[in-house]
Tab-separated table of C-alpha atoms in Angstrom:
chain	number	residue	atom	x	y	z
A	8	PRO	CA	-0.452	-0.327	0.015
A	9	MET	CA	1.022	3.482	-0.644
A	10	ALA	CA	1.960	5.444	2.217
A	11	ALA	CA	-0.310	8.008	3.262
A	12	SER	CA	0.629	11.707	2.050
A	13	ALA	CA	-0.424	15.139	2.542
A	14	SER	CA	-2.051	15.366	-0.650
A	15	SER	CA	-5.363	14.125	0.420
A	16	ILE	CA	-5.777	18.134	1.336
A	17	ASP	CA	-4.481	21.290	-0.173
A	18	ILE	CA	-3.256	22.369	2.920
A	19	THR	CA	-1.615	26.122	0.828
A	20	LYS	CA	-5.606	26.645	1.823
A	21	TYR	CA	-3.511	26.916	5.307
A	22	THR	CA	-2.145	30.292	4.120
A	23	GLY	CA	-3.794	33.522	4.856
A	24	LYS	CA	-5.105	35.491	7.415
A	25	TRP	CA	-7.612	34.364	10.139
A	26	LYS	CA	-9.975	36.483	12.880
A	27	PRO	CA	-11.871	34.689	15.725
A	28	ASN	CA	-15.195	34.023	15.434
A	29	VAL	CA	-15.893	34.762	19.056
A	30	SER	CA	-19.640	33.363	19.225
A	31	LYS	CA	-18.097	29.846	17.263
A	32	SER	CA	-15.547	30.000	19.640
A	33	ASP	CA	-15.181	28.536	23.571
A	34	ASP	CA	-13.758	30.508	26.281
A	35	PHE	CA	-10.438	31.508	26.043
A	36	GLU	CA	-9.166	32.590	29.462
A	37	PRO	CA	-9.176	29.140	30.815
A	38	PHE	CA	-6.079	27.973	29.083
A	39	LEU	CA	-4.678	31.936	28.954
A	40	ALA	CA	-5.682	31.268	33.153
A	41	GLU	CA	-3.321	28.098	32.738
A	42	ALA	CA	-0.975	29.303	30.771
A	43	GLY	CA	-0.239	32.126	34.039
A	44	VAL	CA	-0.457	34.761	32.298
A	45	PRO	CA	-1.819	37.533	34.368
A	46	TRP	CA	-5.610	38.568	34.877
A	47	LEU	CA	-6.032	42.207	33.007
A	48	VAL	CA	-3.444	40.418	30.203
A	49	ARG	CA	-5.748	37.764	30.267
A	50	LYS	CA	-8.807	40.381	30.068
A	51	ALA	CA	-7.217	42.591	27.318
A	52	ILE	CA	-6.122	39.241	25.187
A	53	LYS	CA	-9.985	38.531	25.506
A	54	ARG	CA	-11.005	41.438	24.186
A	55	SER	CA	-9.000	41.973	21.363
A	56	ALA	CA	-9.600	39.923	18.162
A	57	PRO	CA	-6.099	38.974	17.186
A	58	ILE	CA	-5.376	37.874	13.624
A	59	THR	CA	-3.758	34.679	12.542
A	60	GLU	CA	-1.041	35.134	10.112
A	61	LEU	CA	-0.296	31.749	8.286
A	62	ALA	CA	1.939	30.626	5.307
A	63	VAL	CA	1.969	26.311	5.091
A	64	THR	CA	3.993	24.296	1.721
A	65	GLY	CA	3.978	20.890	1.422
A	66	THR	CA	6.585	20.878	4.458
A	67	THR	CA	7.045	23.896	6.090
A	68	PHE	CA	4.927	25.453	8.639
A	69	ARG	CA	4.616	29.473	9.731
A	70	ALA	CA	2.077	31.204	11.864
A	71	VAL	CA	2.275	34.811	12.746
A	72	VAL	CA	-0.221	36.273	16.289
A	73	ASN	CA	-0.509	40.466	16.096
A	74	SER	CA	-0.867	39.639	19.603
A	75	GLY	CA	1.784	38.553	22.549
A	76	SER	CA	4.898	37.322	21.699
A	77	GLY	CA	4.184	38.932	17.908
A	78	LYS	CA	7.123	36.494	17.013
A	79	ALA	CA	6.798	34.001	13.973
A	80	ASN	CA	6.167	30.299	15.242
A	81	GLU	CA	7.759	28.531	11.628
A	82	GLY	CA	9.552	25.480	11.250
A	83	THR	CA	9.880	22.350	8.338
A	84	PHE	CA	7.086	19.444	9.363
A	85	GLY	CA	8.515	16.484	11.304
A	86	GLU	CA	11.045	18.377	13.238
A	87	GLU	CA	11.113	20.320	17.070
A	88	ILE	CA	10.869	23.434	17.096
A	89	ASP	CA	10.642	26.590	19.328
A	90	TRP	CA	7.227	27.503	19.692
A	91	HIS	CA	6.290	31.300	21.364
A	92	THR	CA	3.296	31.689	22.976
A	93	PRO	CA	2.355	35.175	26.031
A	94	GLY	CA	3.906	32.462	28.360
A	95	GLY	CA	7.062	31.782	27.070
A	96	THR	CA	9.175	29.456	24.721
A	97	SER	CA	8.839	25.429	24.418
A	98	LYS	CA	10.036	23.164	22.136
A	99	VAL	CA	7.220	21.339	20.242
A	100	LYS	CA	7.320	18.587	17.320
A	101	LEU	CA	6.003	20.053	14.810
A	102	GLU	CA	3.703	18.099	12.386
A	103	LEU	CA	1.821	16.968	9.199
A	104	SER	CA	-0.967	14.534	9.348
A	105	ALA	CA	-2.046	12.447	7.045
A	106	GLU	CA	-5.534	14.331	6.906
A	107	GLY	CA	-3.652	17.231	6.648
A	108	ALA	CA	-3.898	18.700	10.470
A	109	ILE	CA	-1.332	20.047	11.464
A	110	SER	CA	-0.344	19.782	15.475
A	111	MET	CA	2.649	20.904	17.484
A	112	THR	CA	3.270	18.867	20.742
A	113	GLY	CA	4.662	19.815	23.567
A	114	PRO	CA	4.905	20.327	27.109
A	115	SER	CA	1.841	21.856	29.174
A	116	PRO	CA	2.191	25.638	29.484
A	117	ASN	CA	1.661	25.570	32.854
A	118	ALA	CA	4.707	25.810	34.465
A	119	LYS	CA	3.303	24.430	37.676
A	120	ASP	CA	2.751	21.306	36.037
A	121	PRO	CA	6.218	19.377	34.208
A	122	LYS	CA	4.686	16.531	33.490
A	123	GLY	CA	1.749	18.153	31.795
A	124	THR	CA	1.179	18.368	27.567
A	125	LEU	CA	-0.472	20.539	25.326
A	126	VAL	CA	-0.984	19.642	21.850
A	127	THR	CA	-2.415	22.716	19.133
A	128	THR	CA	-3.916	21.603	15.919
A	129	TYR	CA	-4.968	24.117	13.204
A	130	THR	CA	-8.325	21.628	11.237
A	131	LEU	CA	-9.373	22.757	8.338
A	132	LEU	CA	-12.632	22.105	8.346
A	133	PRO	CA	-15.684	21.877	5.305
A	134	ASP	CA	-17.094	25.475	5.352
A	135	GLY	CA	-13.520	26.473	4.850
A	136	THR	CA	-13.300	27.608	8.288
A	137	LEU	CA	-10.351	26.532	11.551
A	138	GLN	CA	-10.513	24.439	13.708
A	139	LEU	CA	-8.001	25.586	16.510
A	140	THR	CA	-7.285	22.900	19.545
A	141	MET	CA	-5.633	23.405	22.215
A	142	HIS	CA	-5.715	20.593	24.814
A	143	ILE	CA	-3.930	20.521	27.721
A	144	SER	CA	-4.055	16.834	29.629
A	145	ARG	CA	-2.530	17.581	33.472
A	146	GLY	CA	0.295	15.156	35.078
A	147	ASP	CA	-3.303	14.198	37.286
A	148	GLY	CA	-5.003	12.426	34.057
A	149	SER	CA	-7.378	15.961	34.392
A	150	GLU	CA	-7.862	17.911	30.704
A	151	LEU	CA	-8.363	21.132	29.344
A	152	LEU	CA	-9.634	21.087	25.903
A	153	ILE	CA	-10.195	24.670	24.208
A	154	ARG	CA	-11.568	25.222	20.641
A	155	ARG	CA	-11.472	28.203	19.164
A	156	ILE	CA	-13.430	28.766	15.456
A	157	LEU	CA	-11.505	30.967	13.047
A	158	GLU	CA	-12.364	32.196	9.725
A	159	ARG	CA	-10.826	34.489	6.499
A	160	ALA	CA	-9.600	37.936	7.537
A	161	ASP	CA	-8.445	38.408	3.903
């Protein structure tokens, strides 16, 4: 059998500017709280509508969010990269699934939970929107799952 390839979906469709659809998205604040972002900063982030700019080729991924660090997160699929968030920088594994989902797997953003993990996944939905899922598995076995729906902003 042939190896699964990313060609089953046109991953270049990720490329562009995306904005959150707040009414279709989970509350983002529990994630920010887990990451240790201070209350006042969380309130400011919640009021903002950050634009996420993605650029995807067959082998590389680049994401820039116009809030937070403003640093580009970029790398090659299958490799470990530096991932910048409002809570700091960590090493994550950047992967592209056979179904065309883009994921980053690394440590929890919660510095007090060294055994925790975070999987962030971008998935293109059939209606042309983008689902951003942030799944924290805590060291104590509990979980936090946040889903955000992003729409084209360009």
